[in-house]
Short mmCIF file of N, CA and C in Angstrom, two decimals:
data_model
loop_
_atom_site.label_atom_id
_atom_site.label_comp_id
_atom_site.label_asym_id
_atom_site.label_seq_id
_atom_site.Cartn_x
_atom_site.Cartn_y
_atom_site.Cartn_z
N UNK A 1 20.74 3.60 -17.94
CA UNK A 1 21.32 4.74 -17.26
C UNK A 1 20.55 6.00 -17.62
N UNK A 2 20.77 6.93 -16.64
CA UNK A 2 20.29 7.96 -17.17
C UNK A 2 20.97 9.08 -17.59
N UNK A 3 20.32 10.16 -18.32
CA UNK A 3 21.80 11.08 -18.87
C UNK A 3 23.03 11.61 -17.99
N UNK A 4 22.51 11.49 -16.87
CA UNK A 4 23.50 11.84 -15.96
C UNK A 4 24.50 10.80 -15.50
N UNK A 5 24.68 9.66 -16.11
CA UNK A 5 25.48 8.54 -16.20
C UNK A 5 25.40 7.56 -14.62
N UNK A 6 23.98 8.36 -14.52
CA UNK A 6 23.91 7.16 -12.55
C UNK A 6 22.79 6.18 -13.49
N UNK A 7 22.99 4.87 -12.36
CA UNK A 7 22.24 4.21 -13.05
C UNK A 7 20.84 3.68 -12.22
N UNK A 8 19.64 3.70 -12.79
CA UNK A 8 18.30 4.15 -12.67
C UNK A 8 17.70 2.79 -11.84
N UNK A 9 17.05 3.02 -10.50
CA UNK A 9 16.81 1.87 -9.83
C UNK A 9 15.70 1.16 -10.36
N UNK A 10 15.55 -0.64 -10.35
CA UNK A 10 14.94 -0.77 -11.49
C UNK A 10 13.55 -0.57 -11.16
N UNK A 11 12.30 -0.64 -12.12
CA UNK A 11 11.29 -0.43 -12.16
C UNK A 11 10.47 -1.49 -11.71
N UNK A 12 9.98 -1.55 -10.83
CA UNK A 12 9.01 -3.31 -10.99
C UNK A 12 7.48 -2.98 -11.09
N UNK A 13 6.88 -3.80 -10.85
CA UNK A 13 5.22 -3.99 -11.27
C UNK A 13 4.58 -2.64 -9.59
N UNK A 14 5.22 -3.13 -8.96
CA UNK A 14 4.82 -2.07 -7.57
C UNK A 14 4.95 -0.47 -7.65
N UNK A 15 5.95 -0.64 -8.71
CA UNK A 15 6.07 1.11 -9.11
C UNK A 15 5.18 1.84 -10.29
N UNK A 16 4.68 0.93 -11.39
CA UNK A 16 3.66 0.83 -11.80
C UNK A 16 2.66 1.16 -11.47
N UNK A 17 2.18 0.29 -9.92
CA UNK A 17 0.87 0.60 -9.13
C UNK A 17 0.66 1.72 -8.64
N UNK A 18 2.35 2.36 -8.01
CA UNK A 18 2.03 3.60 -7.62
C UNK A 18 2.10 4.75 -7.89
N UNK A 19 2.19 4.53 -9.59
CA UNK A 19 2.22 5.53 -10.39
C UNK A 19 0.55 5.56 -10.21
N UNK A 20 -0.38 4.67 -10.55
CA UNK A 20 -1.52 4.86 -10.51
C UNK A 20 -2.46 5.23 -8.93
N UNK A 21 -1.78 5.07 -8.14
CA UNK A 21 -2.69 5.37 -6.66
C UNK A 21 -2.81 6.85 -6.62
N UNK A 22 -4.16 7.48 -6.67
CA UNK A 22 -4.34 8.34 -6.64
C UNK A 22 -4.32 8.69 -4.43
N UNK A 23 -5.20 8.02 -4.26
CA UNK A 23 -5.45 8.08 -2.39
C UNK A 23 -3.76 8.56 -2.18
N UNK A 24 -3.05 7.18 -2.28
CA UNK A 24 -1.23 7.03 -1.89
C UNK A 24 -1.13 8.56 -2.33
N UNK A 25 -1.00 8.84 -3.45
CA UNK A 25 -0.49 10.32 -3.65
C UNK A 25 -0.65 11.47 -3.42
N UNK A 26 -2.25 11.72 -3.77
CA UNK A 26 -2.82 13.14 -2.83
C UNK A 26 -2.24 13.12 -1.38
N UNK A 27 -2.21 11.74 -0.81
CA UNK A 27 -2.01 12.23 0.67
C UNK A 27 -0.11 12.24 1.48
N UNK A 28 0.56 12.81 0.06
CA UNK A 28 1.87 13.33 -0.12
C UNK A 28 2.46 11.99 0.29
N UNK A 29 2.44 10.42 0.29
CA UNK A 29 3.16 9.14 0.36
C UNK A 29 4.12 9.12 -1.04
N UNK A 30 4.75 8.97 -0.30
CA UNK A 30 6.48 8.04 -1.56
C UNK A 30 6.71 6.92 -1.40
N UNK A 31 7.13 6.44 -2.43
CA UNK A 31 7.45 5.22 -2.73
C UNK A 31 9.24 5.46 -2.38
N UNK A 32 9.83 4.66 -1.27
CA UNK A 32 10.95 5.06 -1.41
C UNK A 32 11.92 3.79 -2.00
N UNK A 33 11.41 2.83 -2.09
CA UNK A 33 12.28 1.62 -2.82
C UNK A 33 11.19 0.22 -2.23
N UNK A 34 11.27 0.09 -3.37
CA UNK A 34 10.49 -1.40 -3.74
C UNK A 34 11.53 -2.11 -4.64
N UNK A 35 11.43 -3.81 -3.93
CA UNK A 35 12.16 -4.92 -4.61
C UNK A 35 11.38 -6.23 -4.30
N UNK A 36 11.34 -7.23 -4.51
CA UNK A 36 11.13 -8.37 -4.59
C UNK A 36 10.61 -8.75 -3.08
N UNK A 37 9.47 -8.63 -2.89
CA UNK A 37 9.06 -8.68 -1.46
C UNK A 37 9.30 -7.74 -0.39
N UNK A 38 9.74 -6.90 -1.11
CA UNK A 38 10.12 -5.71 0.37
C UNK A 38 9.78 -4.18 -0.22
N UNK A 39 9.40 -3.55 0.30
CA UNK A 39 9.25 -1.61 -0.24
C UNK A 39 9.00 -1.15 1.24
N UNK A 40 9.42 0.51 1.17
CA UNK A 40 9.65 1.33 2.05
C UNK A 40 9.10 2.35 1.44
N UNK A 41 8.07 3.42 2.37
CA UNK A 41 6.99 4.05 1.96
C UNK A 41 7.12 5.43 2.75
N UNK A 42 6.80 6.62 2.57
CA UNK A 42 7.32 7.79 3.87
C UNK A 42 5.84 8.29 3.32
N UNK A 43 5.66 8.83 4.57
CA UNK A 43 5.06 10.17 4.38
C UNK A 43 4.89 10.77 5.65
N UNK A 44 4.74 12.21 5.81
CA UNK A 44 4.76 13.02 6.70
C UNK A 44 3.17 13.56 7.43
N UNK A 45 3.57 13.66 8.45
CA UNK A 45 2.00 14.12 9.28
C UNK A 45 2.02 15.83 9.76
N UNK A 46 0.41 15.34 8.81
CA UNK A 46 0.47 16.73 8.33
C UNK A 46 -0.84 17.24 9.77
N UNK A 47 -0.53 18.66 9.66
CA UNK A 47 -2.16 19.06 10.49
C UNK A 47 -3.29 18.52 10.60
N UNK A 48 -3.95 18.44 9.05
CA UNK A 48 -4.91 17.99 8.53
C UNK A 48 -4.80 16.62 9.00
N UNK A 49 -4.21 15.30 9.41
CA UNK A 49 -4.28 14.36 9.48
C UNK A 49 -4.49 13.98 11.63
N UNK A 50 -4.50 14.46 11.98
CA UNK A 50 -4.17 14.53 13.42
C UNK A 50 -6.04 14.57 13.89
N UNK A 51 -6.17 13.47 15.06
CA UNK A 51 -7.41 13.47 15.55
C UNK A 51 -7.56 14.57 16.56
N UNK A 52 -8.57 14.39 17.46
CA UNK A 52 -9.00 15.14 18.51
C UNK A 52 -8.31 14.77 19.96
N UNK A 53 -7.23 14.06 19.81
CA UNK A 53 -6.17 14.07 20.52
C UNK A 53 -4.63 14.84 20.33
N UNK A 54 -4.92 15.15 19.38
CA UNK A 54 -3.95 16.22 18.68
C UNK A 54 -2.63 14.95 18.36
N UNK A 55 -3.40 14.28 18.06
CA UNK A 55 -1.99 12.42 17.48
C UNK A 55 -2.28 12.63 16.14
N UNK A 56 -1.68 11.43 15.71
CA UNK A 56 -1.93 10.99 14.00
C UNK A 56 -2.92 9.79 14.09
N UNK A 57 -4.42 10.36 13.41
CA UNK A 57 -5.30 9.47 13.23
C UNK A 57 -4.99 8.49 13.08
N UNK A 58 -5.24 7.30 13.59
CA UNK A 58 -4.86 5.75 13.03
C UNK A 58 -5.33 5.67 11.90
N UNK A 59 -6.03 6.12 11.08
CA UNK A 59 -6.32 5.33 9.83
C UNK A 59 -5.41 5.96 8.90
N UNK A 60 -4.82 7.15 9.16
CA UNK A 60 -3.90 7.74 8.48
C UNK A 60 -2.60 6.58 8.33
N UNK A 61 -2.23 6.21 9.53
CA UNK A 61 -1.04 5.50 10.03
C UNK A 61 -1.29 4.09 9.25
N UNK A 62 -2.30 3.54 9.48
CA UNK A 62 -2.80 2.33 8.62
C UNK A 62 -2.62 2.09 7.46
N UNK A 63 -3.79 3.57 6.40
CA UNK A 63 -3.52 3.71 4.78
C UNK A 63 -1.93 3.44 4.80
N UNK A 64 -0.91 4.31 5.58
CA UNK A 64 0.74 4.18 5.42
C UNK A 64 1.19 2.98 4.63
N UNK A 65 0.72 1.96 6.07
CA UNK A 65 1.48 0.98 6.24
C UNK A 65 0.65 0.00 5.26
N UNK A 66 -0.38 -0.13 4.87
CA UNK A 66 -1.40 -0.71 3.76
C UNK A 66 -0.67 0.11 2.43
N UNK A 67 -0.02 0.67 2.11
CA UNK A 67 -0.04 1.28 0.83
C UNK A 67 1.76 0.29 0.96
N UNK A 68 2.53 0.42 1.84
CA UNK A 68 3.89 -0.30 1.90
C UNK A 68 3.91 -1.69 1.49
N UNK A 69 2.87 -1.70 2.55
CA UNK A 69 2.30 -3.99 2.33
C UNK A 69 1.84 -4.25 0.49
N UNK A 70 0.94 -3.08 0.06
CA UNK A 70 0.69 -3.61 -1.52
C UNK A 70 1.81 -2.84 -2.27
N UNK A 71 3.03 -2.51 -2.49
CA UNK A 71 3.92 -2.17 -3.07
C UNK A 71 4.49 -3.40 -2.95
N UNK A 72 4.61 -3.96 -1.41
CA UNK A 72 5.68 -5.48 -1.17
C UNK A 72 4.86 -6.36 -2.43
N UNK A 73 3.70 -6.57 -2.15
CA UNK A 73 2.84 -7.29 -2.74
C UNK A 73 2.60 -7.63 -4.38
N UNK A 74 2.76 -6.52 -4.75
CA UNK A 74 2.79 -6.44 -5.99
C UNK A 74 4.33 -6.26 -6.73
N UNK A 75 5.17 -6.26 -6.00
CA UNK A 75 6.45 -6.13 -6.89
C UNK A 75 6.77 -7.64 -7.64
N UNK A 76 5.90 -8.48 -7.13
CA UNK A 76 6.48 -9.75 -7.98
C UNK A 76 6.01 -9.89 -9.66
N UNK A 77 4.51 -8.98 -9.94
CA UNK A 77 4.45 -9.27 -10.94
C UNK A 77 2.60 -9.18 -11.16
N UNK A 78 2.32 -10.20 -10.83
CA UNK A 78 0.40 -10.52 -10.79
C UNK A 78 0.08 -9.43 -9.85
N UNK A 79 -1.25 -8.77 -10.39
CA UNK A 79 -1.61 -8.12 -9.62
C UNK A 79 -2.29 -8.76 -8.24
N UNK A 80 -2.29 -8.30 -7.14
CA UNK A 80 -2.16 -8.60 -5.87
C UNK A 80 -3.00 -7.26 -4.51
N UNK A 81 -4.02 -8.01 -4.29
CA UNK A 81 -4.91 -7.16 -3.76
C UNK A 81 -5.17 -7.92 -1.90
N UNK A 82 -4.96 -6.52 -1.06
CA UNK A 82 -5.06 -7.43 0.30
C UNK A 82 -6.57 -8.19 0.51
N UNK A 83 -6.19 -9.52 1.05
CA UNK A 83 -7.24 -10.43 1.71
C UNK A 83 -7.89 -10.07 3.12
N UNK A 84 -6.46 -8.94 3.92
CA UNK A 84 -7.22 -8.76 5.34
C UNK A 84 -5.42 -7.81 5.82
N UNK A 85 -5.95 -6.98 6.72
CA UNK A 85 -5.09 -6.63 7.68
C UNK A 85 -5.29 -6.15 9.16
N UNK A 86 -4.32 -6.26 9.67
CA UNK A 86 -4.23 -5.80 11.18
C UNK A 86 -3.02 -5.06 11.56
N UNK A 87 -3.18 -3.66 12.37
CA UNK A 87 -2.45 -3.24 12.83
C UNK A 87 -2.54 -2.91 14.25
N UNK A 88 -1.55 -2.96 15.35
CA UNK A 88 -1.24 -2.78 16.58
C UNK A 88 -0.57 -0.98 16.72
N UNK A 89 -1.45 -0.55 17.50
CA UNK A 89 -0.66 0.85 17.30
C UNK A 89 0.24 0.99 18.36
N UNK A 90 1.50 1.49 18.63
CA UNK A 90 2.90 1.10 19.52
C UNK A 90 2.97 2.63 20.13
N UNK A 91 2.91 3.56 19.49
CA UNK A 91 3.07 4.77 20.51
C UNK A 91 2.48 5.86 19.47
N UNK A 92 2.34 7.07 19.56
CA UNK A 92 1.34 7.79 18.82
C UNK A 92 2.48 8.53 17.75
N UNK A 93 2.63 9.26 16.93
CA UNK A 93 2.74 10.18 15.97
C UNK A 93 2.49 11.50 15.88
N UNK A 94 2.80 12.49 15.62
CA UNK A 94 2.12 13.90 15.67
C UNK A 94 2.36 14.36 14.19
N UNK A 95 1.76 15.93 14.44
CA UNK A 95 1.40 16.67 13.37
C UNK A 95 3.19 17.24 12.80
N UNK A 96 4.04 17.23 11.76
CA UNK A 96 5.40 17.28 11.59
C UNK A 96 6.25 16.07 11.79
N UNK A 97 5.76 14.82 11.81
CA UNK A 97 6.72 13.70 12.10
C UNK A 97 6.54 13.04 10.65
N UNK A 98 7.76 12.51 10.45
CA UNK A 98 7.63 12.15 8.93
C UNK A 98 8.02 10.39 9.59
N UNK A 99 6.69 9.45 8.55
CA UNK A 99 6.83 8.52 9.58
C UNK A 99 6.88 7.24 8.02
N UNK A 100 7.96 6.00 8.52
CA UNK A 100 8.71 5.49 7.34
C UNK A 100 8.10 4.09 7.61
N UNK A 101 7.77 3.12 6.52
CA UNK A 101 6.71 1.83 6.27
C UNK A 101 7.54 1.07 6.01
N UNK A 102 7.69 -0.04 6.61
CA UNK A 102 9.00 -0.94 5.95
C UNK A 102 8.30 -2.13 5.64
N UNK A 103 7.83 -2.80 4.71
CA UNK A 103 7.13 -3.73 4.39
C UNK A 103 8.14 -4.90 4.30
N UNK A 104 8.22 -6.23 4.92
CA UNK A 104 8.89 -7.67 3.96
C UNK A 104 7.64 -8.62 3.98
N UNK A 105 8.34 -9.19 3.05
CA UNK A 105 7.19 -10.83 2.91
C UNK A 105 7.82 -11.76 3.55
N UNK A 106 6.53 -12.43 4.15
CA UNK A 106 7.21 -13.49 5.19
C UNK A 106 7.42 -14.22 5.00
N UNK A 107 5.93 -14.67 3.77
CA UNK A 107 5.90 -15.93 3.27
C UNK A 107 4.75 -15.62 2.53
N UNK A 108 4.90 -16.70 1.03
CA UNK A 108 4.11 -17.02 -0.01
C UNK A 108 3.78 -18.48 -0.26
N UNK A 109 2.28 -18.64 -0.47
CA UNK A 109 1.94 -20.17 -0.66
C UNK A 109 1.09 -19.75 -1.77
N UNK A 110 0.91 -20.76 -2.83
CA UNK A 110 -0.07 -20.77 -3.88
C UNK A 110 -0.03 -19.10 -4.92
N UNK A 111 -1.49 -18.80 -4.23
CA UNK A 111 -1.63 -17.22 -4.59
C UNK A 111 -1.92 -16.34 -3.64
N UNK A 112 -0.74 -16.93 -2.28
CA UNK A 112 -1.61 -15.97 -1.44
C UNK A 112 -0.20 -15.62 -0.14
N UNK A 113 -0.07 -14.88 0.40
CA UNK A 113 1.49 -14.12 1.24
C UNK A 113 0.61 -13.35 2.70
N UNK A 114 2.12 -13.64 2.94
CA UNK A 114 1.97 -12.61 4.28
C UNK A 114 2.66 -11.64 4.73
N UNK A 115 2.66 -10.76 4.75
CA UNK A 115 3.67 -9.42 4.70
C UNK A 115 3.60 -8.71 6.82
N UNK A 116 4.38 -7.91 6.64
CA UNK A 116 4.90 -7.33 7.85
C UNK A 116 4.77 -6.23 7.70
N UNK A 117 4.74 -5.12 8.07
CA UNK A 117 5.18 -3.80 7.64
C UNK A 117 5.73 -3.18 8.99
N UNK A 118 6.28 -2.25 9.53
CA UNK A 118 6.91 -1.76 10.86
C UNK A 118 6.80 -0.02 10.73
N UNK A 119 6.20 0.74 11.34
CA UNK A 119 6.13 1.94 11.18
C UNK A 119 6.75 2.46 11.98
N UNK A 120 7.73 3.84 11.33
CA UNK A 120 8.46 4.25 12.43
C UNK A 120 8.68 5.68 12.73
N UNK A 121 8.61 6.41 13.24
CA UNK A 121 9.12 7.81 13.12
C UNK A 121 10.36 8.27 12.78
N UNK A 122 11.07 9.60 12.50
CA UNK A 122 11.99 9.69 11.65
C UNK A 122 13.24 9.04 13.09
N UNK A 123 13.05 9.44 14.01
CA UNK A 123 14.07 8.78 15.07
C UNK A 123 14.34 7.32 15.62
N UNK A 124 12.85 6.50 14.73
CA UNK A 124 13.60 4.84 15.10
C UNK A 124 12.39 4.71 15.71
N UNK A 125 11.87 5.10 16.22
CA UNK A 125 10.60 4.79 17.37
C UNK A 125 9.29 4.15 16.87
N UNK A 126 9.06 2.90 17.17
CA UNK A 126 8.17 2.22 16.00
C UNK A 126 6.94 2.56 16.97
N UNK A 127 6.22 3.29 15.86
CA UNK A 127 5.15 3.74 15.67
C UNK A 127 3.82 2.48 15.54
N UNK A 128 3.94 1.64 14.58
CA UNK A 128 2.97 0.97 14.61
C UNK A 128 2.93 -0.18 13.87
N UNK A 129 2.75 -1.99 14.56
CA UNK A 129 3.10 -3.25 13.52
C UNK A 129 2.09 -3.21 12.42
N UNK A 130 2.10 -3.52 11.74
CA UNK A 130 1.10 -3.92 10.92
C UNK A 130 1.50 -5.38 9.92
N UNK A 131 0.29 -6.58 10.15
CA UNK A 131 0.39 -7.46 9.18
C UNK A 131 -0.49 -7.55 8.05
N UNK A 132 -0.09 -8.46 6.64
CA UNK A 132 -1.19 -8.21 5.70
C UNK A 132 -1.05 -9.28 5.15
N UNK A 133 -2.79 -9.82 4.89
CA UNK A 133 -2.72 -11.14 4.06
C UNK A 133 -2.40 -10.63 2.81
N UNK A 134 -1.96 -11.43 1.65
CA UNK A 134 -2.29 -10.83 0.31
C UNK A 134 -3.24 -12.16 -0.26
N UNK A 135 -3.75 -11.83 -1.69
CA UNK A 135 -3.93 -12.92 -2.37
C UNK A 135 -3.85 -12.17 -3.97
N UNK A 136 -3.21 -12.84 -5.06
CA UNK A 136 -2.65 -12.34 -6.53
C UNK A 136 -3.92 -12.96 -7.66
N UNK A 137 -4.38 -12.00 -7.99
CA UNK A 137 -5.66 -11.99 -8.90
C UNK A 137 -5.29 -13.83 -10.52
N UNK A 138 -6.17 -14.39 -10.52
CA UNK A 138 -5.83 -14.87 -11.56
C UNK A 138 -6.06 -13.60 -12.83
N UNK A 139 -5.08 -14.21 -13.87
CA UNK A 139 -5.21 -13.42 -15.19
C UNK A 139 -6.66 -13.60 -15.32
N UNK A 140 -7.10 -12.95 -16.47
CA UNK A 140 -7.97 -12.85 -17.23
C UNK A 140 -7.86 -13.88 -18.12
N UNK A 141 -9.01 -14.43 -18.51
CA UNK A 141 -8.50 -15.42 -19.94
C UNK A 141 -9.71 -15.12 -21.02
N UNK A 142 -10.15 -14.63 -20.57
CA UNK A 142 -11.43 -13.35 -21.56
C UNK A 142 -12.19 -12.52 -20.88
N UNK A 143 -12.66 -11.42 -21.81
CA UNK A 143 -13.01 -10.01 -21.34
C UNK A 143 -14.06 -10.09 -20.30
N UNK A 144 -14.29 -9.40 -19.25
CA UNK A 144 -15.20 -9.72 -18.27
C UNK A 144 -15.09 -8.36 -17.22
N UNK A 145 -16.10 -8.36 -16.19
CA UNK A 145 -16.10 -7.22 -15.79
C UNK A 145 -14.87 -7.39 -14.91
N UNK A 146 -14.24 -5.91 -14.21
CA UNK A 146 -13.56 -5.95 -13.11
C UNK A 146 -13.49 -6.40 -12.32
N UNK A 147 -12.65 -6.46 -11.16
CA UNK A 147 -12.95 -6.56 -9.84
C UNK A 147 -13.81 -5.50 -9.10
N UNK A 148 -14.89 -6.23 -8.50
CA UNK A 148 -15.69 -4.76 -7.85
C UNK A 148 -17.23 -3.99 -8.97
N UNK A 149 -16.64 -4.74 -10.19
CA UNK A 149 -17.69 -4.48 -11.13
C UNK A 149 -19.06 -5.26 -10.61
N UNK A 150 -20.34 -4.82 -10.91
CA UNK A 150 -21.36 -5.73 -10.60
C UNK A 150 -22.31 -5.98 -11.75
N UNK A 151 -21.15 -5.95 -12.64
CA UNK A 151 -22.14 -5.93 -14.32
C UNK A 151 -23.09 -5.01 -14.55
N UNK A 152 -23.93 -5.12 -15.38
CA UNK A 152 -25.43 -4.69 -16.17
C UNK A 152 -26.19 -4.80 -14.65
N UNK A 153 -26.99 -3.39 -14.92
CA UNK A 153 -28.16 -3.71 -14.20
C UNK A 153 -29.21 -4.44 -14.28
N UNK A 154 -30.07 -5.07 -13.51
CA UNK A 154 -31.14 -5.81 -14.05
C UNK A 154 -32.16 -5.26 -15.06
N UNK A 155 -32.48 -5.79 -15.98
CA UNK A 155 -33.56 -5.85 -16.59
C UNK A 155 -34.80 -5.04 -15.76
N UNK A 156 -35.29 -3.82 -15.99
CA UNK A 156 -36.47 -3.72 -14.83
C UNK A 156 -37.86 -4.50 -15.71
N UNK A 157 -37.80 -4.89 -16.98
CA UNK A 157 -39.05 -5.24 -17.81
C UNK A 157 -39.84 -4.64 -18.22
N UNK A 158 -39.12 -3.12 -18.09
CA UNK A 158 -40.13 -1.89 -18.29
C UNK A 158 -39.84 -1.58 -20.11
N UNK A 159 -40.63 -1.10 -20.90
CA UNK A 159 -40.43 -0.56 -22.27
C UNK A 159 -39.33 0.29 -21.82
N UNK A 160 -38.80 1.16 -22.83
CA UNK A 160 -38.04 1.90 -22.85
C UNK A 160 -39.01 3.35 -23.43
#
């Protein structure tokens, strides 16, 4: 509980992650509840985000619904990085619409899921589907580079 005697929604591995997303955060996204295959994500469209149609850039709308899908993704525990996504865009967005990510999992096999996400504007009006493969990193079982690391550079054979 917290001092104020309400009691504190729990924490999972997805809230973790988005303590660390820097992208998710600069670009004013919330985490509005993550659980066990499911999280809900807001953020608002801002000026700055709007193309030369005066809409909400799709990739804006995308990052959204990609930042909802790896909150679903990762609330179980292993870290969990997307394999692939696709989104269908349903009607456009503007600059002042605060637009809400509803991620579920559809289904999990092995180390690897499929998530949903549904984008919507603040009035119900779905904005845009989006699906997402996942796949959940094996542990580590000794020290080694990252993901994305490409080790040591080569040797050029030159003296130093």
């Amino acid at each position: 509980m917290d001092p104020g005697g309400q009691v504190e929604p729990q924490r999972t591995a997805a809230h973790e992650m988005f303590d660390a997303d820097v992208a998710s955060n600069r670009l004013g996204i919330e985490l509005v509840s993550a659980a066990a295959g499911a999280a809900v994500a807001r953020m608002r469209i801002t000026p700055d985000m709007v193309n030369g149609h005066r809409i909400a850039h799709g990739g804006f709308v995308f990052l959204l619904a990609d930042t909802a899908f790896a909150l679903a993704c990762n609330s179980h525990g292993p870290v969990t990085v997307a394999a692939g996504g696709e989104i269908t865009f349903v009607r456009p967005a503007r600059a002042g619409d605060t637009l809400l990510a509803r991620a579920s999992e559809r289904t999990r096999y092995g180390r690897s899921g499929i998530y949903d996400v549904t984008v919507t504007r603040a009035d119900g009006e779905v904005v845009a589907e989006f699906r997402g493969r996942s796949r959940s990193l094996r542990p580590a079982t000794e020290p080694g580079p990252t993901p994305g690391d490409r080790g040591p550079a080569p040797d050029s054979g030159t003296p130093d």
